[in-house]
Short mmCIF file of C-alpha atoms in Angstrom, two decimals:
data_model
loop_
_atom_site.label_atom_id
_atom_site.label_comp_id
_atom_site.label_asym_id
_atom_site.label_seq_id
_atom_site.Cartn_x
_atom_site.Cartn_y
_atom_site.Cartn_z
CA UNK A 507 114.85 74.14 55.51
CA UNK A 508 114.87 75.68 59.02
CA UNK A 509 112.78 72.87 61.45
CA UNK A 510 109.51 74.55 62.38
CA UNK A 511 108.33 73.69 65.71
CA UNK A 512 105.19 74.12 66.87
CA UNK A 513 105.22 76.45 70.06
CA UNK A 514 102.31 76.19 72.78
CA UNK A 515 101.35 78.47 74.93
CA UNK A 516 98.31 79.38 77.69
CA UNK A 517 95.13 80.82 76.12
CA UNK A 518 94.56 84.29 75.09
CA UNK A 519 96.35 84.44 71.66
CA UNK A 520 95.26 88.02 70.82
CA UNK A 521 97.66 89.96 68.84
CA UNK A 522 98.37 93.68 69.72
CA UNK A 523 100.54 96.43 68.58
CA UNK A 524 100.81 97.09 72.44
CA UNK A 525 103.68 96.20 74.75
CA UNK A 526 104.42 95.00 78.38
CA UNK A 527 105.57 98.04 79.19
CA UNK A 528 103.43 100.83 77.76
CA UNK A 529 100.66 99.09 79.05
CA UNK A 530 102.44 99.08 82.30
CA UNK A 531 103.42 102.68 81.78
CA UNK A 532 99.49 103.64 81.44
CA UNK A 533 99.28 102.00 84.85
CA UNK A 534 101.59 103.97 86.20
CA UNK A 535 100.78 107.12 84.97
CA UNK A 536 97.25 106.52 86.33
CA UNK A 537 98.25 105.73 89.71
CA UNK A 538 100.83 108.75 90.59
CA UNK A 539 97.42 110.74 90.90
CA UNK A 540 96.55 108.52 93.74
CA UNK A 541 99.97 108.49 94.91
CA UNK A 542 100.23 112.50 94.94
CA UNK A 543 97.15 112.71 97.39
CA UNK A 544 98.26 109.96 99.78
CA UNK A 545 101.15 112.16 100.26
CA UNK A 546 98.95 115.41 100.49
CA UNK A 547 96.64 113.29 103.41
CA UNK A 548 98.87 111.42 105.10
CA UNK A 549 102.17 113.25 104.63
CA UNK A 550 105.32 112.93 102.79
CA UNK A 551 106.26 109.67 104.11
CA UNK A 552 103.79 108.30 102.64
CA UNK A 553 106.29 108.75 99.24
CA UNK A 554 108.84 106.72 100.93
CA UNK A 555 106.54 104.00 101.75
CA UNK A 556 105.86 103.64 97.91
CA UNK A 557 109.69 104.38 97.09
CA UNK A 558 111.17 101.40 99.07
CA UNK A 559 108.43 99.46 98.84
CA UNK A 560 108.49 99.76 94.67
CA UNK A 561 112.68 99.53 95.07
CA UNK A 562 112.24 96.26 97.24
CA UNK A 563 109.74 94.76 94.15
CA UNK A 564 112.36 95.54 91.42
CA UNK A 565 115.05 94.50 93.41
CA UNK A 566 113.87 90.93 93.99
CA UNK A 567 112.80 90.53 90.58
CA UNK A 568 116.54 91.27 89.12
CA UNK A 569 118.67 89.43 91.96
CA UNK A 570 115.95 86.77 91.40
CA UNK A 571 115.94 86.12 87.68
CA UNK A 572 119.86 86.76 87.99
CA UNK A 573 119.82 83.82 90.62
CA UNK A 574 118.13 81.91 88.35
CA UNK A 575 120.01 82.77 84.69
CA UNK A 576 116.93 83.66 83.47
CA UNK A 577 115.50 86.58 81.77
CA UNK A 578 115.63 89.57 83.48
CA UNK A 579 112.40 91.36 82.68
CA UNK A 580 112.70 94.05 85.20
CA UNK A 581 112.26 96.63 81.88
CA UNK A 582 108.64 95.95 81.17
CA UNK A 583 107.56 97.57 84.48
CA UNK A 584 105.37 95.40 85.92
CA UNK A 585 107.85 95.04 89.18
CA UNK A 586 107.29 98.64 89.14
CA UNK A 587 103.28 98.13 89.00
CA UNK A 588 103.17 95.70 92.08
CA UNK A 589 105.28 97.74 93.90
CA UNK A 590 103.83 100.86 93.90
CA UNK A 591 100.45 98.95 94.42
CA UNK A 592 101.16 97.13 97.38
CA UNK A 593 102.24 100.40 98.95
CA UNK A 594 99.43 101.81 98.45
CA UNK A 595 97.60 98.75 100.15
CA UNK A 596 99.12 99.76 103.71
CA UNK A 597 98.99 102.18 105.92
CA UNK A 598 101.18 105.33 106.06
CA UNK A 599 102.96 104.20 109.40
CA UNK A 600 103.70 100.66 108.16
CA UNK A 601 107.20 99.77 109.26
CA UNK A 602 109.69 99.46 105.77
CA UNK A 603 111.03 96.78 107.08
CA UNK A 604 107.34 94.58 106.92
CA UNK A 605 107.20 96.59 103.68
CA UNK A 606 109.79 94.30 102.10
CA UNK A 607 108.44 91.55 103.84
CA UNK A 608 105.30 92.05 101.38
CA UNK A 609 107.34 92.81 98.07
CA UNK A 610 109.45 89.65 98.69
CA UNK A 611 106.22 87.53 98.51
CA UNK A 612 104.90 89.47 95.84
CA UNK A 613 107.64 89.15 93.75
CA UNK A 614 109.46 86.03 94.46
CA UNK A 615 106.28 83.90 95.59
CA UNK A 616 103.40 84.96 94.13
CA UNK A 617 105.28 85.97 90.82
CA UNK A 618 108.34 84.31 90.26
CA UNK A 619 108.38 80.90 91.48
CA UNK A 620 105.53 80.62 89.31
CA UNK A 621 106.64 81.30 86.22
CA UNK A 622 107.17 85.02 86.01
CA UNK A 623 104.57 87.61 84.72
CA UNK A 624 101.91 85.82 82.66
CA UNK A 625 102.13 82.91 84.24
CA UNK A 626 101.17 84.01 88.00
CA UNK A 627 97.57 82.26 88.93
CA UNK A 628 96.68 85.68 91.50
CA UNK A 629 97.32 88.91 91.40
CA UNK A 630 100.89 89.68 93.00
CA UNK A 631 100.74 93.05 94.40
CA UNK A 632 97.07 91.40 95.92
CA UNK A 633 98.44 88.43 97.52
CA UNK A 634 101.14 90.42 99.12
CA UNK A 635 98.37 92.54 101.02
CA UNK A 636 96.63 89.50 102.15
CA UNK A 637 100.01 88.04 103.80
CA UNK A 638 100.67 91.23 105.87
CA UNK A 639 97.01 91.45 106.69
CA UNK A 640 97.34 88.22 108.48
CA UNK A 641 100.83 88.30 109.82
CA UNK A 642 100.74 92.25 111.13
CA UNK A 643 96.94 92.78 111.78
CA UNK A 644 98.22 95.53 114.13
CA UNK A 645 100.41 97.47 111.96
CA UNK A 646 97.99 97.12 108.79
CA UNK A 647 94.91 99.07 111.02
CA UNK A 648 97.23 101.00 112.53
CA UNK A 649 95.98 104.04 109.85
CA UNK A 650 96.62 107.68 110.36
CA UNK A 651 94.26 110.03 110.53
CA UNK A 652 93.79 113.71 108.54
CA UNK A 653 93.77 116.48 111.04
CA UNK A 654 91.42 118.19 107.96
CA UNK A 655 88.49 115.32 108.70
CA UNK A 656 85.91 117.23 111.57
CA UNK A 657 83.12 114.59 111.56
CA UNK A 658 83.18 110.39 113.06
CA UNK A 659 85.44 109.86 110.15
CA UNK A 660 88.73 111.48 112.09
CA UNK A 661 88.35 108.83 114.09
CA UNK A 662 87.09 105.51 112.41
CA UNK A 663 87.39 104.17 109.19
CA UNK A 664 84.32 104.45 106.85
CA UNK A 665 83.52 100.41 106.85
CA UNK A 666 83.59 100.62 110.87
CA UNK A 667 80.60 99.58 112.80
CA UNK A 668 80.47 102.47 114.90
CA UNK A 669 79.94 105.15 111.99
CA UNK A 670 76.62 105.24 110.66
CA UNK A 671 76.94 105.04 106.49
CA UNK A 672 73.65 106.99 106.13
CA UNK A 673 75.35 110.24 107.70
CA UNK A 674 79.33 109.99 106.35
CA UNK A 675 79.41 112.45 104.38
CA UNK A 676 80.45 111.48 100.84
CA UNK A 677 82.48 114.52 100.03
CA UNK A 678 85.04 113.59 102.57
CA UNK A 679 85.10 110.31 101.15
CA UNK A 680 85.86 111.35 97.53
CA UNK A 681 88.38 113.64 98.68
CA UNK A 682 89.78 111.26 101.05
CA UNK A 683 89.18 112.84 104.43
CA UNK A 684 89.70 109.43 106.97
CA UNK A 685 91.78 107.35 108.13
CA UNK A 686 92.34 104.04 105.56
CA UNK A 687 95.46 102.43 103.17
CA UNK A 688 97.32 105.10 101.24
CA UNK A 689 95.22 104.56 97.69
CA UNK A 690 92.00 103.81 99.48
CA UNK A 691 91.24 106.86 100.67
CA UNK A 692 91.14 109.79 97.95
CA UNK A 693 88.47 108.20 95.67
CA UNK A 694 88.64 111.57 93.53
CA UNK A 695 92.09 110.55 92.11
CA UNK A 696 91.09 106.75 91.80
CA UNK A 697 88.40 108.16 89.27
CA UNK A 698 90.87 110.15 87.18
CA UNK A 699 93.43 107.09 87.34
CA UNK A 700 89.99 105.60 85.47
CA UNK A 701 89.23 107.57 83.12
CA UNK A 702 93.13 107.92 81.96
CA UNK A 703 93.26 103.86 81.88
CA UNK A 704 90.14 103.67 79.75
CA UNK A 705 90.82 107.18 77.71
CA UNK A 706 93.86 105.24 77.01
CA UNK A 707 91.94 101.90 76.41
CA UNK A 708 94.56 100.72 78.82
CA UNK A 709 91.57 98.56 80.73
CA UNK A 710 87.73 98.14 79.73
CA UNK A 711 84.71 99.12 81.69
CA UNK A 712 83.21 95.77 82.26
CA UNK A 713 85.35 94.21 85.52
CA UNK A 714 85.39 97.53 87.33
CA UNK A 715 81.50 98.69 86.15
CA UNK A 716 80.38 95.18 87.46
CA UNK A 717 82.09 95.31 90.59
CA UNK A 718 81.16 98.68 92.10
CA UNK A 719 77.32 97.96 90.08
CA UNK A 720 76.69 94.53 92.18
CA UNK A 721 77.75 96.36 94.93
CA UNK A 722 75.65 99.37 95.34
CA UNK A 723 72.71 97.76 93.94
CA UNK A 724 72.86 94.72 96.57
CA UNK A 725 73.91 97.45 99.27
CA UNK A 726 70.66 99.58 97.56
CA UNK A 727 68.30 96.49 98.46
CA UNK A 728 69.59 95.37 101.83
CA UNK A 729 69.65 98.62 103.11
CA UNK A 730 66.79 100.89 101.25
CA UNK A 731 68.89 104.32 101.36
CA UNK A 732 70.36 105.28 98.62
CA UNK A 733 73.10 107.38 100.67
CA UNK A 734 74.11 104.27 102.50
CA UNK A 735 74.77 102.19 98.74
CA UNK A 736 76.97 105.53 97.40
CA UNK A 737 79.19 105.13 100.67
CA UNK A 738 79.54 101.68 100.68
CA UNK A 739 81.11 101.80 97.25
CA UNK A 740 83.01 104.96 98.56
CA UNK A 741 84.68 103.18 101.51
CA UNK A 742 88.01 100.75 101.74
CA UNK A 743 88.96 99.13 99.31
CA UNK A 744 86.64 98.60 96.68
CA UNK A 745 87.20 101.48 94.39
CA UNK A 746 91.11 100.91 94.10
CA UNK A 747 90.65 97.00 94.26
CA UNK A 748 87.93 97.15 91.00
CA UNK A 749 90.00 99.77 89.13
CA UNK A 750 93.80 98.87 89.37
CA UNK A 751 93.75 95.13 90.92
CA UNK A 752 90.96 93.26 89.65
CA UNK A 753 91.95 94.25 85.45
CA UNK A 754 95.20 92.41 86.30
CA UNK A 755 95.77 91.44 82.59
CA UNK A 756 96.75 87.89 83.79
CA UNK A 757 94.56 87.03 86.48
CA UNK A 758 91.44 88.79 85.22
CA UNK A 759 88.93 86.77 82.37
CA UNK A 760 90.24 88.11 78.61
CA UNK A 761 86.41 87.93 77.16
CA UNK A 762 83.62 90.16 77.44
CA UNK A 763 81.02 88.08 78.83
CA UNK A 764 83.92 86.42 81.24
CA UNK A 765 84.69 89.71 82.67
CA UNK A 766 81.22 90.86 83.20
CA UNK A 767 80.71 87.30 85.20
CA UNK A 768 84.10 88.40 87.16
CA UNK A 769 82.92 91.11 88.19
CA UNK A 770 79.58 90.51 89.40
CA UNK A 771 81.31 87.50 91.64
CA UNK A 772 83.87 89.49 93.48
CA UNK A 773 81.23 92.30 93.93
CA UNK A 774 78.93 89.43 95.84
CA UNK A 775 81.45 88.15 97.73
CA UNK A 776 82.32 91.59 98.91
CA UNK A 777 78.92 92.43 99.79
CA UNK A 778 78.36 88.97 101.70
CA UNK A 779 82.01 89.70 102.98
CA UNK A 780 81.63 93.10 104.32
CA UNK A 781 77.76 92.45 105.72
CA UNK A 782 77.99 88.78 107.22
CA UNK A 783 81.18 88.21 107.55
CA UNK A 784 83.86 89.40 110.71
CA UNK A 785 85.91 91.77 108.80
CA UNK A 786 84.91 95.05 107.76
CA UNK A 787 86.64 94.67 104.26
CA UNK A 788 86.15 91.99 101.84
CA UNK A 789 87.71 93.98 98.69
CA UNK A 790 91.30 91.74 99.04
CA UNK A 791 89.65 88.25 99.54
CA UNK A 792 86.88 88.58 96.71
CA UNK A 793 89.16 89.60 94.02
CA UNK A 794 91.65 86.53 95.17
CA UNK A 795 89.12 84.21 94.60
CA UNK A 796 88.13 86.04 91.47
CA UNK A 797 91.43 85.39 90.54
CA UNK A 798 91.29 81.61 91.10
CA UNK A 799 87.97 81.00 89.76
CA UNK A 800 89.30 82.97 86.50
CA UNK A 801 89.78 80.23 84.30
CA UNK A 802 86.43 79.07 84.45
CA UNK A 803 84.92 82.59 84.25
CA UNK A 804 87.21 82.18 80.66
CA UNK A 805 85.33 79.18 79.59
CA UNK A 806 81.74 80.34 80.87
CA UNK A 807 82.23 83.26 78.95
CA UNK A 808 84.00 81.75 75.68
CA UNK A 809 82.29 83.46 72.29
CA UNK A 810 82.02 82.07 69.32
CA UNK A 811 84.37 83.51 66.85
CA UNK A 812 82.97 85.92 63.70
CA UNK A 813 81.50 83.17 61.28
CA UNK A 814 81.51 80.15 63.06
CA UNK A 815 78.57 78.29 63.26
CA UNK A 816 76.71 77.38 66.58
CA UNK A 817 76.42 73.20 66.74
CA UNK A 818 73.07 72.40 65.92
CA UNK A 819 71.48 70.54 69.28
CA UNK A 820 70.95 67.29 70.28
CA UNK A 821 67.21 67.24 69.43
CA UNK A 822 67.46 68.48 66.17
CA UNK A 823 70.33 66.05 65.41
CA UNK A 824 68.75 63.32 66.21
CA UNK A 825 65.24 64.26 64.19
CA UNK A 826 68.07 65.35 61.04
CA UNK A 827 69.14 61.28 62.18
CA UNK A 828 65.46 60.32 61.94
CA UNK A 829 64.43 61.98 58.91
CA UNK A 830 67.25 60.29 57.12
CA UNK A 831 66.87 57.35 57.78
CA UNK A 832 63.07 57.14 56.47
CA UNK A 833 64.15 58.97 53.67
CA UNK A 834 66.55 56.24 52.57
CA UNK A 835 64.18 53.59 53.86
CA UNK A 836 61.58 54.63 51.51
#
């Protein structure tokens, strides 16, 4: 009789008919409208940035697994998703060799050196963006402004201190008529992608809803102006990060309660960094902190399985023991 071995793996232990490739395929489809919009708004070079960064991510994953004699995971499409998301986190004028550096950091250092898909502690594209921002700050802030923009956003990003958010055009924010990263400009296409991911049940609304809702409520309380609160959630990388980066399966909680705590913490940190920090944008660092705290969010958001009886409180146990003792003495 063949020996039965106990295979111990990291949680969550959830069975589902969906495969990695099908889930990643859905994310790619959801990203396509934003890729097309970035090309329309920022020029055709946006497609070149996406193509080079994606090819670099796939190439680095293939070469690393080949050199390390590991199974080639390119077919699961996770490297493709990382490449597209990383490309959409840089401005259109970013030199291609810097994009390749970001791809190396994301795939080799953050993903593969931690064990590959399912073992990385932070979103690879997210860390790639942060490394590029810290190492090539001037390049990462060299935005191209669309010719169609006619108000203050034509010469500054929506989160710039020189822009009064109580007067910015919400329509321009929705359509992407302002400077910024490739994937952060057109909110309308991000919402289309969100709708597709929700329809296909690739993600739940808990994470993006709690992130955006937290920032909206805190900004509304702080400013007292509804227009400013709406402009805040439509500005910068908040929507893109909430939909495509914070919802990463590996680095986000797997219980509904944990997802809500995770989203609220990310929203709170984003609000604090934007309003009290030294930088205009804080979404990336907030998500990174959320990724690192995910094990605790899973523990705090632990849900008792159906049919399991909750343990009695200590006081109830002591009372029961005392009652049993009296009965025995009698």
